[in-house]
Amino acid sequence: MSARTSRLSLNQWTTRRWSVAEAVDGCVRHGVEAIGLWRQDVAAQGLEETVKLVADAGLRVSSLCRGGFLTSGGPEALDDNRRAIDEAATLGAACLVMVVGGLPGVVPGEPPGTISRDLPAARERVAEALAVLAPYAGERGVRLALEPLHPMYCADRAVLSTLGQALDLAEAHPSERVGVVVDTFHVWWDPRVLEQIARASGRIASYQVCDFLSPLPADVLLGRGIMGDGVIDFGPMTRAVAEAGYTGDVEVEIFNADVWAADPDEILARVKAAFAEFVGD
Amino acid sequence: MSARTSRLSLNQWTTRRWSVAEAVDGCVRHGVEAIGLWRQDVAAQGLEETVKLVADAGLRVSSLCRGGFLTSGGPEALDDNRRAIDEAATLGAACLVMVVGGLPGVVPGEPPGTISRDLPAARERVAEALAVLAPYAGERGVRLALEPLHPMYCADRAVLSTLGQALDLAEAHPSERVGVVVDTFHVWWDPRVLEQIARASGRIASYQVCDFLSPLPADVLLGRGIMGDGVIDFGPMTRAVAEAGYTGDVEVEIFNADVWAADPDEILARVKAAFAEFVGD
């Protein structure tokens, strides 16, 4: 294990074909010490079995993906988020990643039906839901991690588009309950990103890295690349995150059709090499 | 002519199949009083003939698209922008729209070659080029209009992603020389958009409207829709632009494969109706 990759965490969807058990084995095989898990894959493996697999392998769980989708209101979303918080607690995950949801009625990948175009109201609903969920998370020792998504997902996935916005929301709560995710793909373009990372001192719950591809593929959700394959300069953001006091794991999360089609072992080897070259500890 | 559409301007690329002469005729036929022109179409028609066509039809020229692409440096870009400024002066255009360019070496639609990933440096190059071009524009009575583009175009088309950034740059110059474009498609997601429009008082050189489609099409450049077909709430931005003192024309600029494939006369009729419903004067 190179010291340059000791904080590398494999977000499970980078090797999406692998089950939890396979991804855990892959981490062990490649000397990766931490893993970011997804709820549906954990459910498929079984929550208790996942706990055991991860413990036996000696892995840290850097995050659980994901809670959120709070903008349409309704008790179902809150209930589902409480279950996600419980799962994160059981897994001992460092945080529960929150993708807050888009405009009410907008379904990713589908043409618009009856939607609400009131963006400030959707954002207000997120704040209201957080006021309910943050104390619940606090009781269970789980940290919610608000993830600003790239503005191209504002309509369908997250009305939270900048780190500044995420911090405005998070700062209404104790930092051990609500932090933020810094994901290079989502925030690299932001002219204020470095000052907002500095402001996030003590609030960074997760640092995720992957590249931004240009041109974007037909499905913009899959525009994430292995570090070095796109346009992002990782040095300044990585340094700023370190200067803001973040010492946790650094997840590599890549949604990409070519990456998913390739041999996961090859991908993990490439990811590790790219991490050492472009990110490091 | 409805009073609700007296400020509607047809950006020529909304009816992209039409030549300048055809677009001018279309405006007259549909009672549209202003037009936004593109340099290559003006060149194809002939600059002097365009001046005559527009004058004979009694149209206002709300903008000339476009100058910019300043991030790669070099005297060629400055020379081309000086020519664009001269053309805008000859046409009596209310402004020259500036799309500032992406990261040096990134070519829209092509895989990355040798590129520069230094985003702050690319932005600095825009400021340096503006310092040269703004006085030239001032001498010719042309107003440069800095257009922040949606962050999904940061790598390949414009390192200027927010209205706040555009204003930071513009404010180094007299407002009659350098203003900004407010284009709903590009800025609707920005949590600070209304405060930045208010800040832009006296600096708004162009207000462009079109909708943001969800899901985005395979080519994200073509994700612009006729007002009402997407996710944007036009009222708050339109009111903020009015409150900021902007009284100029309001351009409808739609890049969209279906719109381009349709009969331009039908499109212009639809645009006019949608403008009256969602924007108005």
Coordinates of C-alpha atoms in Angstrom, one line a residue:
Chain A
M1 CA 0.0 0.0 0.0
S2 CA 1.4 3.3 -1.1
A3 CA 1.1 6.1 1.4
R4 CA -0.2 8.1 -1.6
T5 CA -3.4 6.0 -1.6
S6 CA -4.0 5.2 2.0
R7 CA -7.0 7.5 2.1
L8 CA -8.5 6.2 -1.2
S9 CA -12.0 4.9 -0.9
L10 CA -13.8 3.0 -3.6
N11 CA -17.3 4.3 -4.1
Q12 CA -19.1 1.1 -5.0
W13 CA -20.7 2.5 -8.2
T14 CA -17.3 3.0 -9.8
T15 CA -17.3 -0.8 -10.1
R16 CA -21.0 -1.0 -10.5
R17 CA -21.2 -4.6 -11.6
W18 CA -19.7 -5.8 -8.4
S19 CA -22.0 -6.8 -5.5
V20 CA -21.0 -5.5 -2.0
A21 CA -19.2 -8.8 -1.3
E22 CA -17.3 -8.5 -4.6
A23 CA -16.4 -4.9 -4.1
V24 CA -15.2 -5.6 -0.5
D25 CA -13.0 -8.4 -2.0
G26 CA -11.8 -6.1 -4.7
C27 CA -10.8 -3.5 -2.1
V28 CA -8.8 -6.1 -0.1
R29 CA -7.2 -7.4 -3.3
H30 CA -6.1 -3.9 -4.3
G31 CA -5.1 -2.6 -0.9
V32 CA -7.9 -0.1 -0.7
E33 CA -8.8 0.6 2.9
A34 CA -12.3 2.2 2.6
I35 CA -15.5 1.8 0.7
G36 CA -18.5 4.0 -0.1
L37 CA -21.7 1.9 -0.2
W38 CA -25.0 2.3 -1.9
R39 CA -28.3 1.5 -0.1
Q40 CA -29.8 -0.7 -2.8
D41 CA -26.6 -2.8 -3.1
V42 CA -26.4 -3.1 0.7
A43 CA -30.1 -4.2 0.7
A44 CA -29.3 -6.8 -2.0
Q45 CA -26.4 -8.1 0.1
G46 CA -28.2 -7.8 3.4
L47 CA -27.5 -5.1 5.9
E48 CA -26.1 -7.4 8.7
E49 CA -24.1 -9.4 6.2
T50 CA -22.6 -6.2 4.8
V51 CA -21.6 -5.1 8.3
K52 CA -19.8 -8.4 8.8
L53 CA -18.1 -8.4 5.4
V54 CA -16.8 -4.9 5.9
A55 CA -15.7 -5.6 9.5
D56 CA -13.9 -8.8 8.5
A57 CA -12.1 -7.0 5.7
G58 CA -11.1 -4.2 8.0
L59 CA -12.6 -1.6 5.7
R60 CA -13.8 1.9 6.8
V61 CA -17.2 2.9 5.4
S62 CA -16.5 6.4 4.1
S63 CA -20.2 7.1 3.2
L64 CA -23.6 5.6 2.5
C65 CA -25.3 6.8 -0.7
R66 CA -27.8 8.2 -0.4
G67 CA -30.6 10.0 1.4
G68 CA -32.4 13.0 0.1
F69 CA -35.1 13.7 -2.5
L70 CA -36.8 16.0 -0.1
T71 CA -38.3 18.6 -2.4
S72 CA -41.6 16.9 -3.1
G73 CA -42.6 16.9 0.5
G74 CA -44.7 14.2 2.1
P75 CA -44.0 11.9 5.0
E76 CA -42.8 9.0 2.8
A77 CA -39.6 10.9 1.9
L78 CA -38.9 11.6 5.6
D79 CA -39.6 8.0 6.6
D80 CA -37.2 6.7 3.9
N81 CA -34.5 9.1 5.1
R82 CA -35.0 7.9 8.7
R83 CA -34.4 4.4 7.4
A84 CA -31.3 5.6 5.5
I85 CA -30.0 7.2 8.7
D86 CA -30.6 3.9 10.6
E87 CA -28.7 2.0 8.0
A88 CA -25.8 4.5 8.1
A89 CA -25.7 4.1 11.8
T90 CA -25.6 0.3 11.6
L91 CA -22.9 0.4 9.0
G92 CA -20.8 2.9 11.0
A93 CA -20.6 5.1 7.8
A94 CA -18.7 8.3 8.2
C95 CA -21.7 10.1 6.7
L96 CA -25.0 9.7 4.8
V97 CA -24.8 11.5 1.4
M98 CA -27.8 13.6 0.8
V99 CA -28.9 14.4 -2.8
V100 CA -31.7 16.8 -2.0
G101 CA -33.9 16.3 -5.1
G102 CA -35.0 18.5 -8.0
L103 CA -38.1 20.5 -8.9
P104 CA -41.2 18.7 -7.6
G105 CA -42.7 16.5 -10.5
V106 CA -39.5 16.4 -12.6
V107 CA -38.5 12.8 -13.0
P108 CA -34.9 12.1 -14.2
G109 CA -34.9 10.9 -17.8
E110 CA -38.6 11.6 -18.4
P111 CA -40.4 14.5 -20.2
P112 CA -41.9 17.1 -18.0
G113 CA -45.4 16.3 -16.6
T114 CA -47.1 18.4 -14.0
I115 CA -44.2 20.1 -12.4
S116 CA -43.6 22.9 -9.9
R117 CA -41.2 25.6 -11.3
D118 CA -40.9 27.4 -8.0
L119 CA -37.2 26.8 -7.3
P120 CA -37.0 28.9 -4.1
A121 CA -39.9 27.0 -2.7
A122 CA -38.2 23.6 -3.5
R123 CA -35.1 24.9 -1.7
E124 CA -37.2 25.9 1.3
R125 CA -38.6 22.4 1.5
V126 CA -35.1 21.0 1.8
A127 CA -34.4 23.3 4.8
E128 CA -37.7 22.2 6.4
A129 CA -37.0 18.5 6.0
L130 CA -33.4 19.0 7.4
A131 CA -34.8 20.6 10.5
V132 CA -36.7 17.3 11.1
L133 CA -34.0 14.9 10.0
A134 CA -30.9 16.5 11.6
P135 CA -31.9 15.8 15.2
Y136 CA -32.8 12.3 14.3
A137 CA -29.4 11.8 12.7
G138 CA -27.8 13.4 15.7
E139 CA -29.5 10.9 18.1
R140 CA -28.1 8.0 16.0
G141 CA -24.6 9.5 15.6
V142 CA -25.0 9.9 11.9
R143 CA -23.7 12.9 10.0
L144 CA -25.8 14.1 7.1
A145 CA -23.6 15.3 4.1
L146 CA -25.4 17.8 1.9
E147 CA -24.1 17.3 -1.7
P148 CA -24.3 20.3 -4.1
L149 CA -24.8 18.8 -7.6
H150 CA -23.6 20.4 -10.8
P151 CA -26.2 23.0 -12.0
M152 CA -27.1 20.8 -15.0
Y153 CA -28.9 18.6 -12.5
C154 CA -30.8 21.4 -10.8
A155 CA -34.1 20.5 -12.3
D156 CA -34.1 16.7 -11.9
R157 CA -31.8 15.8 -9.0
A158 CA -30.7 18.6 -6.7
V159 CA -31.8 22.1 -6.3
L160 CA -28.6 22.6 -4.3
S161 CA -26.1 23.7 -6.9
T162 CA -23.2 25.3 -5.0
L163 CA -21.1 24.7 -2.0
G164 CA -22.1 28.1 -0.7
Q165 CA -25.7 27.1 -0.8
A166 CA -25.0 23.8 0.9
L167 CA -23.1 25.6 3.7
D168 CA -25.9 28.1 4.1
L169 CA -28.2 25.2 4.9
A170 CA -25.7 23.2 6.9
E171 CA -24.8 26.0 9.2
A172 CA -28.3 26.0 10.7
H173 CA -27.3 22.8 12.4
P174 CA -24.4 21.5 14.6
S175 CA -21.5 20.5 12.3
E176 CA -21.4 16.9 13.6
R177 CA -25.0 16.5 12.4
V178 CA -24.9 18.3 9.0
G179 CA -21.8 18.6 6.9
V180 CA -21.2 19.0 3.1
V181 CA -19.8 16.9 0.3
V182 CA -17.1 18.4 -1.9
D183 CA -17.3 16.5 -5.2
T184 CA -14.8 17.8 -7.8
F185 CA -17.2 17.0 -10.7
H186 CA -19.9 19.1 -9.3
V187 CA -18.1 22.2 -8.1
W188 CA -14.9 22.6 -10.2
W189 CA -16.4 25.3 -12.4
D190 CA -17.5 27.5 -9.4
P191 CA -15.5 30.7 -9.3
R192 CA -16.0 30.8 -5.5
V193 CA -15.2 27.1 -4.9
L194 CA -11.9 27.7 -3.1
E195 CA -13.2 30.4 -0.7
Q196 CA -16.3 28.2 0.0
I197 CA -14.1 25.2 0.8
A198 CA -12.2 27.4 3.2
R199 CA -15.5 28.5 4.7
A200 CA -16.4 24.8 5.1
S201 CA -13.7 24.2 7.7
G202 CA -15.1 21.6 10.0
R203 CA -18.1 20.9 7.8
I204 CA -16.6 18.8 5.1
A205 CA -18.1 15.3 5.6
S206 CA -16.9 13.8 2.4
Y207 CA -14.4 14.6 -0.4
Q208 CA -15.2 12.9 -3.7
V209 CA -13.0 13.0 -6.7
C210 CA -13.6 12.2 -10.4
D211 CA -13.0 14.1 -13.6
F212 CA -15.4 16.1 -15.7
L213 CA -15.5 14.8 -19.3
S214 CA -15.6 17.2 -22.3
P215 CA -17.5 16.6 -24.4
L216 CA -20.2 15.3 -22.1
P217 CA -21.8 12.0 -23.2
A218 CA -25.4 11.8 -24.4
D219 CA -26.5 11.0 -20.8
V220 CA -25.0 13.8 -18.8
L221 CA -25.3 11.7 -15.6
L222 CA -22.5 9.6 -17.0
G223 CA -20.1 12.4 -17.7
R224 CA -17.7 11.4 -14.9
G225 CA -14.2 10.2 -15.8
I226 CA -11.2 8.7 -14.1
M227 CA -8.9 11.5 -12.8
G228 CA -6.8 12.8 -15.7
D229 CA -9.4 11.9 -18.4
G230 CA -11.2 15.2 -18.2
V231 CA -10.7 18.9 -17.6
I232 CA -10.3 19.2 -13.8
D233 CA -7.2 20.5 -12.1
F234 CA -7.3 18.5 -8.9
G235 CA -4.4 20.2 -7.0
P236 CA -6.0 23.4 -5.9
M237 CA -9.2 21.8 -4.6
T238 CA -7.4 18.9 -2.9
R239 CA -5.1 21.4 -1.1
A240 CA -8.0 23.6 -0.1
V241 CA -9.9 20.6 1.4
A242 CA -6.8 19.6 3.3
E243 CA -6.3 23.2 4.6
A244 CA -9.9 23.2 5.7
G245 CA -8.9 20.4 8.1
Y246 CA -10.5 17.4 6.3
T247 CA -8.5 14.3 7.1
G248 CA -11.1 11.6 6.1
D249 CA -11.2 9.2 3.2
V250 CA -11.3 10.4 -0.4
E251 CA -13.9 8.6 -2.5
V252 CA -13.6 7.9 -6.2
E253 CA -17.1 7.8 -7.6
I254 CA -17.4 7.4 -11.4
F255 CA -20.6 7.0 -13.3
N256 CA -19.4 6.2 -16.8
A257 CA -20.7 3.7 -19.4
D258 CA -17.2 2.7 -20.5
V259 CA -15.9 2.3 -17.0
W260 CA -18.9 0.2 -16.1
A261 CA -18.4 -2.0 -19.2
A262 CA -14.8 -2.7 -18.4
D263 CA -13.3 -5.3 -16.0
P264 CA -13.8 -3.9 -12.5
D265 CA -10.3 -5.1 -11.4
E266 CA -8.7 -3.2 -14.3
I267 CA -10.8 -0.1 -13.3
L268 CA -9.8 -0.3 -9.7
A269 CA -6.1 -0.6 -10.7
R270 CA -6.5 2.4 -13.0
V271 CA -8.3 4.4 -10.3
K272 CA -5.6 3.7 -7.8
A273 CA -2.8 4.8 -10.1
A274 CA -4.8 7.9 -11.1
F275 CA -5.5 8.7 -7.5
A276 CA -1.8 8.5 -6.6
E277 CA -0.9 10.7 -9.6
F278 CA -3.6 13.4 -9.4
V279 CA -4.9 13.4 -5.8
G280 CA -2.7 11.5 -3.3
D281 CA -3.0 11.8 0.4
Chain B
M1 CA -49.0 44.1 -32.7
S2 CA -49.8 43.2 -29.1
A3 CA -48.2 45.5 -26.5
R4 CA -47.2 42.2 -24.8
T5 CA -44.7 41.5 -27.6
S6 CA -43.5 44.9 -28.6
R7 CA -40.1 44.2 -27.1
L8 CA -39.7 40.7 -28.5
S9 CA -36.6 40.3 -30.6
L10 CA -36.0 37.2 -32.8
N11 CA -32.6 35.9 -32.3
Q12 CA -31.8 34.7 -35.8
W13 CA -30.6 31.2 -34.8
T14 CA -34.1 30.4 -33.4
T15 CA -35.1 30.2 -37.1
R16 CA -31.7 29.0 -38.1
R17 CA -32.7 27.9 -41.6
W18 CA -33.6 31.4 -42.6
S19 CA -31.0 33.7 -44.1
V20 CA -30.8 37.3 -42.8
A21 CA -33.2 38.4 -45.6
E22 CA -35.7 35.7 -44.8
A23 CA -35.5 36.3 -41.0
V24 CA -36.1 40.1 -41.6
D25 CA -39.1 39.2 -43.8
G26 CA -40.3 36.9 -41.1
C27 CA -40.1 39.6 -38.5
V28 CA -42.1 41.9 -40.6
R29 CA -44.7 39.3 -41.4
H30 CA -45.1 38.4 -37.7
G31 CA -45.0 42.0 -36.4
V32 CA -41.6 41.5 -34.6
E33 CA -39.8 44.8 -34.2
A34 CA -36.3 43.6 -33.4
I35 CA -33.7 41.0 -34.5
G36 CA -30.5 39.5 -33.0
L37 CA -28.1 38.8 -35.8
W38 CA -25.2 36.3 -36.1
R39 CA -21.9 37.3 -37.7
Q40 CA -21.6 34.4 -40.1
D41 CA -25.1 34.9 -41.4
V42 CA -24.5 38.6 -41.8
A43 CA -21.3 37.8 -43.7
A44 CA -23.3 35.4 -46.0
Q45 CA -25.9 38.1 -46.7
G46 CA -23.3 40.9 -46.9
L47 CA -22.8 43.5 -44.2
E48 CA -24.0 46.5 -46.2
E49 CA -27.0 44.6 -47.5
T50 CA -27.9 43.6 -44.0
V51 CA -27.8 47.2 -42.9
K52 CA -30.2 48.1 -45.7
L53 CA -32.5 45.2 -45.2
V54 CA -32.9 45.9 -41.5
A55 CA -33.3 49.7 -42.0
D56 CA -35.9 49.2 -44.8
A57 CA -37.8 46.9 -42.5
G58 CA -37.6 49.3 -39.6
L59 CA -36.1 46.7 -37.3
R60 CA -34.0 47.3 -34.2
V61 CA -30.8 45.2 -34.0
S62 CA -30.9 44.0 -30.4
S63 CA -27.5 42.3 -30.5
L64 CA -24.8 40.9 -32.7
C65 CA -23.6 37.4 -31.8
R66 CA -20.8 37.0 -31.1
G67 CA -17.4 38.1 -30.1
G68 CA -15.2 36.4 -27.5
F69 CA -13.2 33.2 -27.4
L70 CA -10.5 35.1 -25.6
T71 CA -9.0 32.4 -23.4
S72 CA -6.4 31.0 -25.7
G73 CA -4.7 34.4 -26.1
G74 CA -2.9 35.4 -29.2
P75 CA -3.4 38.4 -31.5
E76 CA -5.8 36.6 -33.8
A77 CA -8.6 36.5 -31.3
L78 CA -8.2 40.2 -30.5
D79 CA -8.2 41.1 -34.3
D80 CA -11.3 39.0 -34.8
N81 CA -13.0 40.8 -31.9
R82 CA -12.1 44.2 -33.3
R83 CA -13.7 43.2 -36.6
A84 CA -16.8 42.0 -34.7
I85 CA -16.9 45.4 -32.9
D86 CA -16.7 47.2 -36.3
E87 CA -19.5 45.1 -37.6
A88 CA -21.7 45.8 -34.5
A89 CA -21.0 49.5 -35.0
T90 CA -22.0 49.3 -38.7
L91 CA -25.2 47.4 -37.8
G92 CA -26.1 49.8 -35.0
A93 CA -26.4 46.7 -32.7
A94 CA -27.4 47.4 -29.1
C95 CA -24.5 45.2 -28.0
L96 CA -21.9 42.7 -29.1
V97 CA -22.5 39.4 -27.2
M98 CA -19.3 38.0 -25.8
V99 CA -18.9 34.3 -25.3
V100 CA -15.5 34.3 -23.6
G101 CA -14.2 30.9 -24.4
G102 CA -13.4 27.7 -22.4
L103 CA -10.2 26.2 -21.2
P104 CA -7.4 26.6 -23.7
G105 CA -7.2 23.6 -26.0
V106 CA -10.7 22.3 -25.4
V107 CA -12.6 22.2 -28.7
P108 CA -16.4 21.8 -28.4
G109 CA -17.5 18.3 -29.4
E110 CA -14.0 16.9 -29.6
P111 CA -12.1 14.7 -27.2
P112 CA -9.5 16.5 -25.1
G113 CA -6.1 17.0 -26.7
T114 CA -3.4 19.1 -25.1
I115 CA -5.4 21.3 -22.9
S116 CA -4.7 23.8 -20.1
R117 CA -6.7 22.9 -16.9
D118 CA -5.8 26.2 -15.2
L119 CA -9.2 27.8 -14.9
P120 CA -8.2 30.9 -12.9
A121 CA -5.5 31.6 -15.6
A122 CA -8.1 31.3 -18.4
R123 CA -10.4 33.7 -16.6
E124 CA -7.5 36.1 -16.1
R125 CA -6.9 36.1 -19.8
V126 CA -10.4 37.2 -20.4
A127 CA -9.9 40.2 -18.1
E128 CA -6.7 41.1 -20.0
A129 CA -8.3 40.9 -23.4
L130 CA -11.3 43.0 -22.2
A131 CA -8.8 45.7 -21.1
V132 CA -7.7 45.9 -24.7
L133 CA -11.1 45.6 -26.4
A134 CA -13.3 47.8 -24.2
P135 CA -11.6 51.1 -25.2
Y136 CA -11.8 50.0 -28.8
A137 CA -15.5 49.3 -28.4
G138 CA -16.0 52.6 -26.6
E139 CA -14.4 54.5 -29.5
R140 CA -16.9 52.9 -31.9
G141 CA -19.9 53.3 -29.7
V142 CA -20.3 49.6 -29.2
R143 CA -21.3 48.0 -25.9
L144 CA -19.7 44.6 -25.2
A145 CA -22.1 42.2 -23.4
L146 CA -20.4 39.6 -21.3
E147 CA -22.5 36.4 -21.3
P148 CA -22.2 34.0 -18.4
L149 CA -22.9 30.5 -19.8
H150 CA -24.4 27.6 -17.9
P151 CA -21.6 25.8 -15.9
M152 CA -22.0 22.7 -18.1
Y153 CA -20.2 24.8 -20.8
C154 CA -17.4 25.9 -18.6
A155 CA -14.8 23.7 -20.2
D156 CA -15.6 24.2 -23.8
R157 CA -17.3 27.5 -24.3
A158 CA -17.2 30.0 -21.4
V159 CA -15.1 30.1 -18.3
L160 CA -17.6 32.8 -17.2
S161 CA -20.4 30.8 -15.4
T162 CA -22.3 33.2 -13.2
L163 CA -23.7 36.7 -13.5
G164 CA -21.7 37.7 -10.4
Q165 CA -18.5 36.7 -12.2
A166 CA -19.6 38.6 -15.3
L167 CA -20.3 41.7 -13.2
D168 CA -16.9 41.5 -11.4
L169 CA -15.3 41.7 -14.9
A170 CA -17.7 44.3 -16.3
E171 CA -17.3 46.7 -13.4
A172 CA -13.7 47.4 -14.3
H173 CA -15.0 49.3 -17.3
P174 CA -17.6 52.1 -17.9
S175 CA -21.0 50.6 -18.2
E176 CA -21.6 52.0 -21.6
R177 CA -18.6 50.0 -22.8
V178 CA -19.1 46.7 -21.0
G179 CA -22.4 45.2 -19.9
V180 CA -23.7 41.8 -19.2
V181 CA -26.2 39.4 -20.8
V182 CA -28.9 37.8 -18.6
D183 CA -29.9 34.6 -20.4
T184 CA -32.5 32.7 -18.5
F185 CA -31.2 29.3 -19.7
H186 CA -27.8 30.0 -18.4
V187 CA -28.6 31.5 -15.0
W188 CA -32.0 30.2 -13.8
W189 CA -30.4 27.7 -11.4
D190 CA -28.2 30.2 -9.6
P191 CA -29.3 30.7 -6.0
R192 CA -27.9 34.3 -6.2
V193 CA -29.4 35.2 -9.6
L194 CA -32.0 37.7 -8.4
E195 CA -29.5 39.6 -6.2
Q196 CA -27.0 39.7 -9.0
I197 CA -29.6 41.0 -11.5
A198 CA -30.3 43.8 -9.0
R199 CA -26.6 44.4 -8.7
A200 CA -26.5 44.6 -12.5
S201 CA -28.6 47.8 -12.6
G202 CA -27.3 49.8 -15.5
R203 CA -25.2 47.0 -16.8
I204 CA -27.8 44.7 -18.4
A205 CA -27.0 45.0 -22.1
S206 CA -29.3 42.1 -23.2
Y207 CA -32.0 40.0 -21.8
Q208 CA -32.4 36.7 -23.5
V209 CA -35.1 34.2 -22.8
C210 CA -35.6 30.5 -23.6
D211 CA -36.5 27.5 -21.5
F212 CA -34.2 24.8 -20.0
L213 CA -35.3 21.3 -21.1
S214 CA -35.4 18.4 -18.8
P215 CA -34.1 15.8 -19.6
L216 CA -31.4 17.5 -21.6
P217 CA -30.9 16.2 -25.2
A218 CA -27.8 14.2 -26.2
D219 CA -26.1 17.4 -27.4
V220 CA -26.4 19.7 -24.4
L221 CA -25.9 22.7 -26.6
L222 CA -29.4 22.0 -27.9
G223 CA -31.2 21.9 -24.6
R224 CA -33.0 25.2 -25.1
G225 CA -36.7 25.2 -25.5
I226 CA -39.5 27.5 -26.3
M227 CA -40.8 29.2 -23.1
G228 CA -43.2 26.9 -21.3
D229 CA -41.6 23.7 -22.6
G230 CA -39.1 23.4 -19.8
V231 CA -38.5 24.0 -16.1
I232 CA -37.9 27.8 -15.9
D233 CA -40.1 30.2 -13.9
F234 CA -39.7 33.3 -16.0
G235 CA -41.7 35.8 -13.8
P236 CA -39.1 36.5 -11.1
M237 CA -36.2 37.0 -13.4
T238 CA -38.2 39.1 -15.8
R239 CA -39.4 41.3 -13.0
A240 CA -35.9 41.6 -11.6
V241 CA -34.5 42.6 -14.9
A242 CA -37.2 45.3 -15.3
E243 CA -36.6 46.5 -11.7
A244 CA -32.9 46.8 -12.6
G245 CA -33.9 49.3 -15.2
Y246 CA -33.5 47.4 -18.4
T247 CA -35.9 48.6 -21.0
G248 CA -34.4 47.1 -24.1
D249 CA -35.4 44.3 -26.4
V250 CA -35.9 40.8 -25.1
E251 CA -34.4 38.2 -27.4
V252 CA -35.7 34.7 -27.8
E253 CA -32.7 32.5 -28.7
I254 CA -33.4 28.8 -29.1
F255 CA -30.9 26.1 -30.1
N256 CA -33.0 23.0 -30.5
A257 CA -33.0 20.3 -33.2
D258 CA -36.8 20.0 -33.3
V259 CA -37.2 23.7 -33.5
W260 CA -34.7 23.9 -36.3
A261 CA -36.4 21.1 -38.2
A262 CA -39.8 22.8 -38.0
D263 CA -41.3 25.4 -40.3
P264 CA -39.7 28.7 -39.2
D265 CA -43.0 30.6 -39.6
E266 CA -44.7 28.1 -37.3
I267 CA -41.9 28.5 -34.8
L268 CA -42.0 32.3 -34.9
A269 CA -45.8 32.2 -34.3
R270 CA -45.3 29.8 -31.3
V271 CA -42.4 31.9 -30.0
K272 CA -44.6 35.0 -30.1
A273 CA -47.5 33.4 -28.3
A274 CA -45.2 31.9 -25.6
F275 CA -43.5 35.3 -25.2
A276 CA -46.8 37.0 -24.6
E277 CA -47.8 34.2 -22.1
F278 CA -44.6 33.8 -20.1
V279 CA -42.6 37.0 -20.5
G280 CA -44.5 39.9 -22.0
D281 CA -43.3 43.5 -21.8

